[in-house]
XYZ file of C-alpha atoms in Angstrom:
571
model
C -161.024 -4.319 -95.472
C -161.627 -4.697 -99.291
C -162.770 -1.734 -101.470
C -164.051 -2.116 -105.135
C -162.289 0.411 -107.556
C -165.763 0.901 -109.503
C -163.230 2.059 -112.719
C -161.414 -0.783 -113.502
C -164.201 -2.737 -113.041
C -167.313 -1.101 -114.954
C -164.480 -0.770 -117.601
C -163.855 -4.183 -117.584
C -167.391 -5.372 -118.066
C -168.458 -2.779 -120.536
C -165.235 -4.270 -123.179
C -167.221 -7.773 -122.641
C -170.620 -6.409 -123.168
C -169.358 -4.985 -126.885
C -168.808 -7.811 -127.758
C -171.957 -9.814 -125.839
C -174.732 -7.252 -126.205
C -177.212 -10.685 -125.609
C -176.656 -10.197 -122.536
C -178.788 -7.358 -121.802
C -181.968 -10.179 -121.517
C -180.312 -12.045 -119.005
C -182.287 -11.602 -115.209
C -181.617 -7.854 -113.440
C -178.042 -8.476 -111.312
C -177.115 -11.460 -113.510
C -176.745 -8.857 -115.848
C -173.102 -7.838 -116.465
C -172.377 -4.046 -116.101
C -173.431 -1.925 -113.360
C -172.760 2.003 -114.365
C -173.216 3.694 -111.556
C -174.162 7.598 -110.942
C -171.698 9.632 -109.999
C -173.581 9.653 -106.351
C -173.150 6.178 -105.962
C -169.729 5.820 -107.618
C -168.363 8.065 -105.092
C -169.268 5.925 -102.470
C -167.494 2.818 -103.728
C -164.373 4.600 -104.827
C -163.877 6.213 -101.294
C -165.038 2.826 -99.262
C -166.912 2.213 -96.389
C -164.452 3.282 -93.897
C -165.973 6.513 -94.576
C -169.512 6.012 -93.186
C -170.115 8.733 -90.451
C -170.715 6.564 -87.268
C -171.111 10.134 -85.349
C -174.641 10.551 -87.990
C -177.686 11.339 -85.373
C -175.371 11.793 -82.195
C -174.699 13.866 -79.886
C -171.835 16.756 -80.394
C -172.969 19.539 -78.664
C -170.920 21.189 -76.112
C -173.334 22.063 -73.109
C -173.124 20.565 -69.666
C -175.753 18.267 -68.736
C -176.465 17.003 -65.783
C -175.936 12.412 -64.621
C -179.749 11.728 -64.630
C -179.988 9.107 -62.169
C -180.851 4.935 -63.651
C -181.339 2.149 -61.971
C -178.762 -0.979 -62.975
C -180.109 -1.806 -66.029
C -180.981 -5.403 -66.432
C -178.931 -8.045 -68.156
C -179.310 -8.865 -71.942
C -182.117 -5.865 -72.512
C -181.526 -2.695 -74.350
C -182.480 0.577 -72.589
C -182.446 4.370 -73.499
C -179.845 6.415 -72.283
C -181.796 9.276 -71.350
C -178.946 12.272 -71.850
C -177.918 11.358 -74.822
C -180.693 8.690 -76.757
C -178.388 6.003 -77.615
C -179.053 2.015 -77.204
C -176.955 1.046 -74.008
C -177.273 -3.225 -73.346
C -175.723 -4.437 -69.956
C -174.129 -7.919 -71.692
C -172.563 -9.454 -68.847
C -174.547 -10.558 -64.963
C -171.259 -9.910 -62.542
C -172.323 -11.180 -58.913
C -171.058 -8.738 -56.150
C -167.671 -9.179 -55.452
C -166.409 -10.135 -59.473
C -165.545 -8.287 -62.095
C -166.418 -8.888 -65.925
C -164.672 -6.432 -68.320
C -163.236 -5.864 -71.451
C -158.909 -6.642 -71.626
C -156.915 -3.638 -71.967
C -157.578 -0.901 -73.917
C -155.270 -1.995 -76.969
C -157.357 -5.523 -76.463
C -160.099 -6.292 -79.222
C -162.831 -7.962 -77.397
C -164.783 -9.164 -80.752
C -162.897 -11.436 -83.045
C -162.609 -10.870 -86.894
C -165.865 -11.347 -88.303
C -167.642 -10.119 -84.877
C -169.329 -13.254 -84.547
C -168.067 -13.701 -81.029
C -166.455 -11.747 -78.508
C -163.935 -12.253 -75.176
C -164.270 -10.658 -71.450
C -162.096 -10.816 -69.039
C -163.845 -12.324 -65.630
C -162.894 -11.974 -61.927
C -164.769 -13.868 -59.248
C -164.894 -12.362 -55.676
C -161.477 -14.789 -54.891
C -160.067 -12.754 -57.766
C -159.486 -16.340 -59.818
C -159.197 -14.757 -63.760
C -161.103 -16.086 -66.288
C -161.803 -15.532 -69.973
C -165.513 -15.939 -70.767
C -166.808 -16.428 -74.012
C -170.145 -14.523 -75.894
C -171.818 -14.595 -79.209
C -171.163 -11.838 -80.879
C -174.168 -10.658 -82.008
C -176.753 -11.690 -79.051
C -173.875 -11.017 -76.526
C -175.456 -14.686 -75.002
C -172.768 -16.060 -73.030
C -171.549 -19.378 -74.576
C -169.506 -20.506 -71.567
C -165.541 -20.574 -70.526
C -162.582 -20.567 -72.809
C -160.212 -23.287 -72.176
C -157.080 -21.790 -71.270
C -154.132 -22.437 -68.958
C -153.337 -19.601 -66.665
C -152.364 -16.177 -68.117
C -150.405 -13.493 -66.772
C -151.657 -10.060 -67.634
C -154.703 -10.844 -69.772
C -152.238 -12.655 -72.201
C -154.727 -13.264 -74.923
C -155.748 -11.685 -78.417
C -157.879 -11.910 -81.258
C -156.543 -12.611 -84.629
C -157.383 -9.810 -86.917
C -157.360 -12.084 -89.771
C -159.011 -15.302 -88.652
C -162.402 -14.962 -86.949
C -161.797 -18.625 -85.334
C -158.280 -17.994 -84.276
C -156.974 -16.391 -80.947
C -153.411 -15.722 -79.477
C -152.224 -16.967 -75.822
C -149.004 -16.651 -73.612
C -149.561 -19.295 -70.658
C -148.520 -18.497 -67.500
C -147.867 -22.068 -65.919
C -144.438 -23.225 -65.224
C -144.184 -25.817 -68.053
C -145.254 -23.398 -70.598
C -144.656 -19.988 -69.770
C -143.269 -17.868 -73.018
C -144.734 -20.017 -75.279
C -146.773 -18.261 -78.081
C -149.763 -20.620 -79.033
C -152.385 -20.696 -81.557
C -156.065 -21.315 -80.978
C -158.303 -22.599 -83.092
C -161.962 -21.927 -81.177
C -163.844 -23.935 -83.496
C -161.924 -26.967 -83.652
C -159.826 -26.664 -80.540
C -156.090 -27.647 -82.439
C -153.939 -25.633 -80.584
C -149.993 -25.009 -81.862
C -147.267 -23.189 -80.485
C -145.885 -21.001 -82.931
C -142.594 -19.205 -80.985
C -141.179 -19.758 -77.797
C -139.710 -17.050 -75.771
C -138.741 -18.826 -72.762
C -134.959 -19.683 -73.721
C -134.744 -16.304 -74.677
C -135.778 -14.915 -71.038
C -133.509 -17.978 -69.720
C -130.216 -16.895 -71.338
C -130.792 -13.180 -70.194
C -131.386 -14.599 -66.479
C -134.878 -13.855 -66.154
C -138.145 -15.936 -65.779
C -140.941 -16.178 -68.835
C -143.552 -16.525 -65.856
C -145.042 -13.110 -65.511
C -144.882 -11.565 -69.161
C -146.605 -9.303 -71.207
C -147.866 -10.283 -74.783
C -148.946 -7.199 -76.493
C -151.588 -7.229 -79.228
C -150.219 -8.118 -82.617
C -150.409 -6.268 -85.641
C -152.921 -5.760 -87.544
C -152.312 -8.938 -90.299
C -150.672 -11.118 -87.151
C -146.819 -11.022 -88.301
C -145.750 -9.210 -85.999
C -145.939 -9.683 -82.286
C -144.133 -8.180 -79.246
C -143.801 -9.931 -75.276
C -142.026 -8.945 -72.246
C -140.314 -11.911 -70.223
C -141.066 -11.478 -66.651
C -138.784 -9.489 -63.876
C -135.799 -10.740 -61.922
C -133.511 -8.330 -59.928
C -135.210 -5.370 -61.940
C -134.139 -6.948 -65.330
C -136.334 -8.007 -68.083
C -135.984 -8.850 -71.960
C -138.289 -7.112 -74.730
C -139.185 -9.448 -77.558
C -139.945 -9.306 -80.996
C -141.860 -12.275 -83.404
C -142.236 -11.758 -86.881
C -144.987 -14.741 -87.935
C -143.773 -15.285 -91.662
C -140.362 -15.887 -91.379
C -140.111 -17.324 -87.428
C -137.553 -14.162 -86.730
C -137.095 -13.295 -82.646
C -135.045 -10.139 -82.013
C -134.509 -9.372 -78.271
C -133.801 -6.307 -76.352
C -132.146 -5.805 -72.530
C -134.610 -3.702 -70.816
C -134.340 -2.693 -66.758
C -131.705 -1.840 -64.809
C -128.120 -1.052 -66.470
C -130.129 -0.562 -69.833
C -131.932 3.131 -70.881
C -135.026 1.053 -71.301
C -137.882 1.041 -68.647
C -139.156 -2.129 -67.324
C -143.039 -2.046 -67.162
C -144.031 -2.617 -70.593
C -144.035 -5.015 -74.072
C -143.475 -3.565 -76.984
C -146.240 -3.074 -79.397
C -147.009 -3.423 -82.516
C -148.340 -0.475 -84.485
C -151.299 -2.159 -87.136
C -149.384 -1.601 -89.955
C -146.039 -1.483 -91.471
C -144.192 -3.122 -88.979
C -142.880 -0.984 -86.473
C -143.343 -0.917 -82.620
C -143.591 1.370 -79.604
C -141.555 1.022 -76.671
C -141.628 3.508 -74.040
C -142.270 6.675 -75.745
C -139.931 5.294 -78.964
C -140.761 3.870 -82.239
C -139.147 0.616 -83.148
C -138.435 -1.374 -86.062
C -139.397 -4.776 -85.961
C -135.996 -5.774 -85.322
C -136.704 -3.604 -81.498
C -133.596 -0.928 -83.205
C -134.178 2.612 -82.506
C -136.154 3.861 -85.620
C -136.618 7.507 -86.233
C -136.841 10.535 -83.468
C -138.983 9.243 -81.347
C -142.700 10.673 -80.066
C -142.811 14.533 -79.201
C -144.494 13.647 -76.127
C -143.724 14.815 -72.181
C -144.844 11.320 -70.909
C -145.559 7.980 -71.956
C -147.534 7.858 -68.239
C -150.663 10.172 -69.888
C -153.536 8.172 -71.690
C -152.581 7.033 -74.797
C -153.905 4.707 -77.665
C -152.132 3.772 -80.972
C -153.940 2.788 -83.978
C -154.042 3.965 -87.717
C -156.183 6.217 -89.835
C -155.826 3.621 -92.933
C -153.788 0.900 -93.865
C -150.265 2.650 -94.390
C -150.399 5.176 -91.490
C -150.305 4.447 -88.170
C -150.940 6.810 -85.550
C -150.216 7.571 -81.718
C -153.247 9.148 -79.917
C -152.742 10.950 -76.630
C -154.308 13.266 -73.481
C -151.965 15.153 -72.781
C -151.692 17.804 -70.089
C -147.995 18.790 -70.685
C -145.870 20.851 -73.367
C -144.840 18.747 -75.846
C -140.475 18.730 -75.680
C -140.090 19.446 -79.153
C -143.660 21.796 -79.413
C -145.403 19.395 -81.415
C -144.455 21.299 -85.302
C -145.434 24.431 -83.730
C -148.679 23.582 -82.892
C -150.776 26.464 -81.472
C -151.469 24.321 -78.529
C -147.730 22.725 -78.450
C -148.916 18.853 -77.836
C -151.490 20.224 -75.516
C -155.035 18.827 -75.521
C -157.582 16.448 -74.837
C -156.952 14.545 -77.534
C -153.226 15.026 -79.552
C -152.000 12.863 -82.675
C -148.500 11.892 -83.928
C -147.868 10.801 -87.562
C -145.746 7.645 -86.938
C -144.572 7.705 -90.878
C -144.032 11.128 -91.212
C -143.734 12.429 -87.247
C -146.804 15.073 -87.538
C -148.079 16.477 -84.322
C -151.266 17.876 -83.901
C -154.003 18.389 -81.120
C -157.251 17.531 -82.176
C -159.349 18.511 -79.213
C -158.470 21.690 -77.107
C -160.037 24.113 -74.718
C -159.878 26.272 -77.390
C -163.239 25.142 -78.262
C -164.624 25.073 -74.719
C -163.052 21.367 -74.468
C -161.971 20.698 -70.476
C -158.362 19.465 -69.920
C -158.367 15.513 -69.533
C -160.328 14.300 -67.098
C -159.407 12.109 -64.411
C -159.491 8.477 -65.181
C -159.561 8.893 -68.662
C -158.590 5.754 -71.244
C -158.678 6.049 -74.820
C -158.902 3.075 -77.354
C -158.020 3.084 -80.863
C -158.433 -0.779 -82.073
C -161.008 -0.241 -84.991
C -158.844 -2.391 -87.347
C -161.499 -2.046 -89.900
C -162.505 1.070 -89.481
C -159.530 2.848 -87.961
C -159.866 6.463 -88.368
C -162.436 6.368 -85.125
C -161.239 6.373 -81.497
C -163.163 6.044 -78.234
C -162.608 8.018 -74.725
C -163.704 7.681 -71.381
C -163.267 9.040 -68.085
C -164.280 8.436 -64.042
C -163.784 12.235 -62.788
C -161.980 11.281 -59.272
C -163.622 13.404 -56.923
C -166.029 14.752 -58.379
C -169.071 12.444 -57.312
C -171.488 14.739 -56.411
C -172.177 15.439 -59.720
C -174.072 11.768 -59.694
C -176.521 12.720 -57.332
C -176.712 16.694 -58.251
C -179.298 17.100 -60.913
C -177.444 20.712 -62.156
C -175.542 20.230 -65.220
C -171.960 18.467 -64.880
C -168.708 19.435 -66.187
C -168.601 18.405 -69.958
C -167.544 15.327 -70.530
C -167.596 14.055 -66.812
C -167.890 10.344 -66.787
C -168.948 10.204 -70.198
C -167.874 7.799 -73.260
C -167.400 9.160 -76.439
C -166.383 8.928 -79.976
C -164.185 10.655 -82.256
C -163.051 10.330 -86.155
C -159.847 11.574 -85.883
C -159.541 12.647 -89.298
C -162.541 15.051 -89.916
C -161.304 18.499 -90.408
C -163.134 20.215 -87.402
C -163.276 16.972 -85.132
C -165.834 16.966 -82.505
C -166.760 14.427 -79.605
C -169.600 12.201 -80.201
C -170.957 12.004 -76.706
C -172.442 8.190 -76.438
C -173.332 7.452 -72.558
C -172.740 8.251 -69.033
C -170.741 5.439 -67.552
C -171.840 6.119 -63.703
C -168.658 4.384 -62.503
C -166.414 4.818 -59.028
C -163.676 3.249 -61.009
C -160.579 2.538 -58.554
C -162.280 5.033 -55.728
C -165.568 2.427 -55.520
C -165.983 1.908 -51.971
C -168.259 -1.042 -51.994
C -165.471 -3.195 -53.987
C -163.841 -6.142 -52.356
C -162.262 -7.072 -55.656
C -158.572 -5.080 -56.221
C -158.999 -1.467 -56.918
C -156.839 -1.652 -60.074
C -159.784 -3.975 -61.679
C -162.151 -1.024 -61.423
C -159.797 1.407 -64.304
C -162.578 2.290 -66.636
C -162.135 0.393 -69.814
C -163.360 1.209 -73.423
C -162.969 -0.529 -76.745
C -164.297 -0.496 -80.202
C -165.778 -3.511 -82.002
C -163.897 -3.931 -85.646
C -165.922 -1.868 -87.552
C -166.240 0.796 -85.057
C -170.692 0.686 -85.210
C -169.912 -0.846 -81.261
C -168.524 0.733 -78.463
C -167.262 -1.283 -75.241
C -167.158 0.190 -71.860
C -166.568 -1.258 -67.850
C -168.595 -0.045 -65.084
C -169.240 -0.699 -61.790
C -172.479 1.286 -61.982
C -172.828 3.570 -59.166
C -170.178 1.564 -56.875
C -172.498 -1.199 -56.970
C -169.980 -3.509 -55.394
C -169.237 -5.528 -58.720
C -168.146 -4.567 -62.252
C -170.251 -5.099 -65.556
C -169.470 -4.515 -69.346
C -171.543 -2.640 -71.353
C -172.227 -2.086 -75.180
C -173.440 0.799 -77.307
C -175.187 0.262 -80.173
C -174.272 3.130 -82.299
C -177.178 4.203 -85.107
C -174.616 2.862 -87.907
C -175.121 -0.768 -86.563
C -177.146 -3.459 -87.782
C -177.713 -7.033 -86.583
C -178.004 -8.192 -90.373
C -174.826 -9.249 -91.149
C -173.991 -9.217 -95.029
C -170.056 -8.615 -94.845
C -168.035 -11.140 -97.200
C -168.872 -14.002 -99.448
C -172.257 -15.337 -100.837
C -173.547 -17.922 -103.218
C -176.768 -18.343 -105.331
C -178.221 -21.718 -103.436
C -179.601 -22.543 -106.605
C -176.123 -22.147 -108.665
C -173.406 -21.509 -106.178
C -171.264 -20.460 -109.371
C -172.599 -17.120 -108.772
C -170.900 -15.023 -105.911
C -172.190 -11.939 -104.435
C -169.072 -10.039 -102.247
C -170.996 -7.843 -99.802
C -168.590 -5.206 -98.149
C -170.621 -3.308 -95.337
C -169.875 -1.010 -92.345
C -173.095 -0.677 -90.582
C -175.583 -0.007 -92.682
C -173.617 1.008 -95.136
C -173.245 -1.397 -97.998
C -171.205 -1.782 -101.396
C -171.302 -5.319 -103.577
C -169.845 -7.100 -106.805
C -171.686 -9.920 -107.834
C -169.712 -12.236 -110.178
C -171.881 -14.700 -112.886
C -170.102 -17.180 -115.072
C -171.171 -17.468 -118.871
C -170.376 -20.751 -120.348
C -170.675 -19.425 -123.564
C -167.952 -17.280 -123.258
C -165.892 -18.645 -120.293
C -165.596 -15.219 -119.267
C -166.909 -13.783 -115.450
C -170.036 -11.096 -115.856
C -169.575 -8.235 -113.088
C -172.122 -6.340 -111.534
C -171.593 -3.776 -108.209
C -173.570 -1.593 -106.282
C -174.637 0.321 -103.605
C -176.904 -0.199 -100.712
C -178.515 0.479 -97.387
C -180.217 -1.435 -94.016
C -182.918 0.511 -92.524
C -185.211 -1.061 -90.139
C -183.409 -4.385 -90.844
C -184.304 -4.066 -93.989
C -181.718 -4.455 -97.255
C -182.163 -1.920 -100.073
C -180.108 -1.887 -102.899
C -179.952 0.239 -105.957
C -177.979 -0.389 -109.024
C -177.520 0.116 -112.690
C -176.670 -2.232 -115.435
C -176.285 -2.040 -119.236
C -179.028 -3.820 -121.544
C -177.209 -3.038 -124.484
C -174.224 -0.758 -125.558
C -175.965 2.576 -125.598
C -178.649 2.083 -122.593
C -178.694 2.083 -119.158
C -181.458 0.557 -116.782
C -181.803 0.849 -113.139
C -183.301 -1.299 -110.588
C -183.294 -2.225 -106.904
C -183.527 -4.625 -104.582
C -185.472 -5.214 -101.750
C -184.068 -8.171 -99.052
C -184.510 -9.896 -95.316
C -181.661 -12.360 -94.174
C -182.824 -15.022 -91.406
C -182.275 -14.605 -87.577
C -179.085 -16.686 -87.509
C -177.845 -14.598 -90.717
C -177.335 -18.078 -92.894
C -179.639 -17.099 -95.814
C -180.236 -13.601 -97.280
C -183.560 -13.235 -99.868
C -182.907 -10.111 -102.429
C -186.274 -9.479 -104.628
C -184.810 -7.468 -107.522
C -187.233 -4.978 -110.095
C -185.690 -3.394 -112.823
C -187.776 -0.852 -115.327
C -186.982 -3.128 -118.469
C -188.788 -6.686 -117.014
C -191.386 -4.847 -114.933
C -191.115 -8.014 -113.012
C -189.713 -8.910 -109.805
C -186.887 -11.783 -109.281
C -186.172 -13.794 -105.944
C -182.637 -14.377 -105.046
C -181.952 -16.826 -102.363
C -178.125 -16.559 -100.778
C -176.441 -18.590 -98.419
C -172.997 -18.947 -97.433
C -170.141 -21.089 -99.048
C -169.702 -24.637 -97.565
C-alpha cells in the first residue's frame, strides 16, 4: 500500500513556490503546497494502515448470552443484536450445498475488492468456484475453470483482474496458470508435473498454497504415491523451481505445501521456516504443534509473522514468556524469532475454543487478524438465554500490534460446524471459516446457521467501511493532466493531487487529509498563497453508485467561493 512522506514532499513544493509565488491565485487544490498541521501531518506520515478498525466495537469481556435469529435473508443487511454490527448473508446455499470462503490463508476478494471468489458445493458435492461483485456481493455467475484439487485457486495481490490456478485434470495437472478475468487469456507460467514425475509421484491431487504477497513466490505439493510426495518452490521473476523429498524415508511430513510468508521470501513447512530455495533457514518456530490453529501473515511490509492458539508449552518457552507460548492467541517474529502471547487467561481470556480458525490475509492492512470458533459440545448455550462462555461461537478481531491487545467481538456465528446433524454434504465442509477482505474494514465467515442443513457465507461490515471507493488514481475530466492519488482504508483517507504548469514544466503538489461519513467525502487541507501565508479550505464530495465519477466542491477562506471538481478514472 502506498504512503505519502508529507516531508519530502511539502519541501519540495514550497522550493517551487519561492520561486512561483503567482501561484497563490491559481483555484484552491490546483494550488501547489499543502502545509499541513501537525494533526493532520501525523496521519500521513504514519499511513492508513493505522486506522483503528476495532473504533465503536465491542471489547468488553462479559459473557453474553446466543440471542436466538432467524436465517437472515439473502443480500439484506441485519443487526446483530449482541454486539450491533452490520451482518449481510451474501450467498442463497440450497439444502444439501455448501458456499464458503477457501481456506483460511485464501483471500476471497481480489486486489482492488471489486470482486470476490467462494468456494461452492452442490448436494452431489460437485466443487465449484462462484463469482460476486465485490461491493454488492451480487453474484455474477461461474468461473471457468477445469477441475481443482484442494481449492487450487488464488487471488493475485497485485492485479485485481488476475487469479492463480493448479488444474486437477489429467492433461494438466501441475501446471501453474494465469487468469486474466476480464479478458479471459489464460497462460501457464510453471509446470510442476515433470518435477512430481521424476520423483515417482502423480501432480493429480496437489496443493498450491497462496503466493506471496507481490506473486514471486509460490509453493505446491505434487500429489501422494506410496506415502511419498515432492514440496515445490516457484519464484515468478526469474522462472526458478527448487524441490524438496517429503514423506516417507524423508524427516518431512506429507500433508502440506509450503507457504509463502507475504514478504521477504521465505516459507513455512511443517513447523520450519524456509528459504525460497525450500533449505532449512533459521531455528525453526518455538511451537509444540503445527496441528493447533494457526495463521501467518505480517504486521508491515518487512516482518512477517506466525499467529497461533496454542494450548501447549512452547519447547523452547517462547523468550521466557510469562505464559511460555501459552494463549489464545501467541506470535512469532519470523525475522527476528520473538515469541509472545498476545491473548491469555490472564486477562479472563478462555483457553482456545473448540473449532477455532484464525486468518491473517489483510495484505493491505496486515497488522489485523480474525478468529472464530464452533464450541463442540457445547450447544445448549444456543437455545439457553443465560450468558455463554466468552467467546463461544463468536468471530472476532484483533490488531496484533496494539500494546494491550483486546478482542473485537464482531458476531455470533450460530454454526454446528462438522457436528451439524442435518448435513448430507461431508462433515469436513462444515470447519468454520473466516477471512479478511484486503484492507481488513470486511470480515468473512461460514455458517451453517443453526444446522440448517446447508452452509452460507457471511460478511461483516465493520464501522471503518465504506461503499465509496476512492483508493488509487484519478483524473480531472475536464484536463486529465491533473491526477488526484487517493490512498484510503475505510473511511480513512490521505491524497496528493499533482497539476502541471506549462509555464514552468514543473509538477505543482498538493496532499491532504480526509474522511467518509454518511457516504459523504470531507476533506481538509492547507495550501500556500504566497511565501509567508497559509490558507485552509475543504472539500465537500459524492462519487456515483457505480464509483466511476467522484464530484469534490472545494471553499477556501481566500476566494470565499466554492469550486466543482469532476473526477473520473484513467482510460
Amino acid at each position: 500500500m502506498n504512503t505519502f512522506n508529507t516531508h519530502s514532499i511539502a519541501d519540495r513544493v514550497s522550493r517551487r513556490l519561492s520561486k512561483h509565488s503567482h501561484w497563490g491565485k491559481l483555484p484552491c487544490l490546483a494550488v501547489g503546497l499543502a502545509l499541513l498541521s501537525a494533526s493532520t501531518t501525523s496521519l500521513a506520515q504514519s499511513g492508513l494502515s493505522q486506522v483503528d478498525m476495532c473504533q465503536k466495537l465491542n471489547q468488553r469481556t462479559d459473557r453474553v448470552p446466543v440471542k436466538p435469529v432467524a436465517k437472515p435473508p439473502y443480500l439484506r443487511l441485519f443487526n446483530e443484536p449482541t454486539f450491533a454490527t452490520k451482518v449481510m448473508r451474501i450467498s442463497n446455499s440450497a439444502i444439501g450445498s455448501v458456499t464458503k470462503p477457501g481456506n483460511d490463508a485464501a483471500q476471497a476478494w481480489n486486489a482492488d475488492e471489486t470482486r470476490m471468489m467462494l468456494h461452492h458445493y452442490d448436494n452431489s458435492g460437485k466443487h465449484s468456484v462462484s463469482l460476486l461483485d465485490g461491493i454488492s456481493y451480487a453474484a455474477l455467475g461461474t468461473l471457468k475453470l477445469p477441475t481443482l484439487a484442494a481449492q487450487n485457486v488464488h487471488w493475485s495481490q497485485q492485479d485485481a483482474n488476475i487469479l492463480y490456478y493448479v488444474p486437477d485434470t489429467e492433461e494438466d495437472a501441475g501446471k501453474l496458470t494465469q487468469l486474466n478475468i476480464k479478458t479471459a487469456e489464460r497462460s501457464v507460467i510453471a509446470d510442476f508435473a515433470p518435477y512430481c514425475e521424476k520423483r515417482g509421484v502423480p501432480a493429480q491431487g496437489g496443493i498450491l498454497a497462496a503466493p506471496s504477497a507481490t506473486d514471486e513466490l509460490f509453493g505446491f505439493r505434487c500429489g501422494i504415491r506410496n506415502e511419498k510426495s515432492l514440496a515445490v518452490s516457484f519464484q515468478a521473476s526469474n522462472s526458478t523451481v527448487s524441490t524438496l523429498n517429503i514423506g516417507k524415508g524423508s524427516k518431512w511430513p506429507i500433508n502440506t505445501a509450503p507457504k509463502p510468508f507475504p514478504n521477504n521470501g521465505n516459507m513455512l513447512f511443517s513447523d520450519k521456516i524456509l528459504n525460497r530455495n525450500l533449505k532449512t533457514s533459521g531455528n525453526g518456530l518455538d511451537i509444540a504443534s503445527i496441528d493447533a490453529p494457526f495463521a501467518i501473515g505480517a504486521v508491515d511490509e518487512q516482518q512477517n509473522r506466525f499467529f497461533q492458539s496454542a494450548t501447549k508449552r512452547s519447547p523452547r518457552g517462547c523468550k521466557n514468556d510469562i505464559w511460555n507460548g501459552i494463549g489464545l492467541v501467541v506470535v512469532h517474529g519470523i525475522e527476528d524469532s520473538s515469541c509472545s502471547s498476545l491473548i491469555t487467561q490472564t486477562k479472563g481470556y478462555p483457553e482456545t475454543p473448540s473449532g477455532t480458525s484464525l486468518a491473517a490475509n489483510a495484505h493491505q492492512n496486515p497488522r489485523w487478524l480474525a478468529m472464530t470458533s464452533v464450541g463442540y459440545d457445547d450447544f445448549e448455550w444456543f437455545s439457553s438465554k443465560r450468558p455463554a462462555p466468552l467467546l463461544f461461537s463468536e468471530v472476532v478481531l484483533l490488531d496484533t500490534t496494539a500494546s494491550e491487545p483486546a478482542p473485537c467481538r464482531l458476531a455470533h456465528n450460530r454454526t454446528f460446524g462438522e457436528q451439524a446433524t442435518n448435513a448430507t454434504y461431508e462433515p469436513a465442509l462444515g470447519k468454520a471459516s473466516v477471512s479478511l477482505s484486503p484492507k481488513a474494514t470486511r470480515v468473512l465467515f461460514s455458517s451453517d446457521w443453526y444446522d440448517s442443513g446447508s452452509i452460507d457465507t457471511y460478511v461483516v461490515q465493520l464501522p471503518a467501511y465504506t461503499q465509496i471507493e476512492l483508493d488509487g488514481l484519478w483524473v480531472d475530466a475536464n484536463n486529465t493532466s491533473v491526477t488526484t492519488e487517493f490512498n484510503q482504508i475505510g473511511g480513512t483517507i490521505s491524497f496528493q493531487r499533482t497539476t502541471p504548469n506549462t509555464q514552468t514544466g514543473e509538477s505543482l503538489v498538493v496532499i491532504g487529509v480526509g474522511e467518509i461519513s454518511a457516504e459523504q467525502i470531507n476533506l481538509n487541507y492547507e495550501f500556500a498563497t504566497d511565501v509567508d501565508r497559509v490558507t485552509k479550505g475543504t472539500c465537500t464530495g459524492t462519487q456515483s453508485s457505480d464509483s466511476s465519477e467522484t464530484v469534490l466542491v472545494c471553499r477556501n477562506d481566500v476566494y470565499g467561493v466554492d469550486t466543482t471538481y469532476t473526477l473520473v478514472r484513467p482510460e
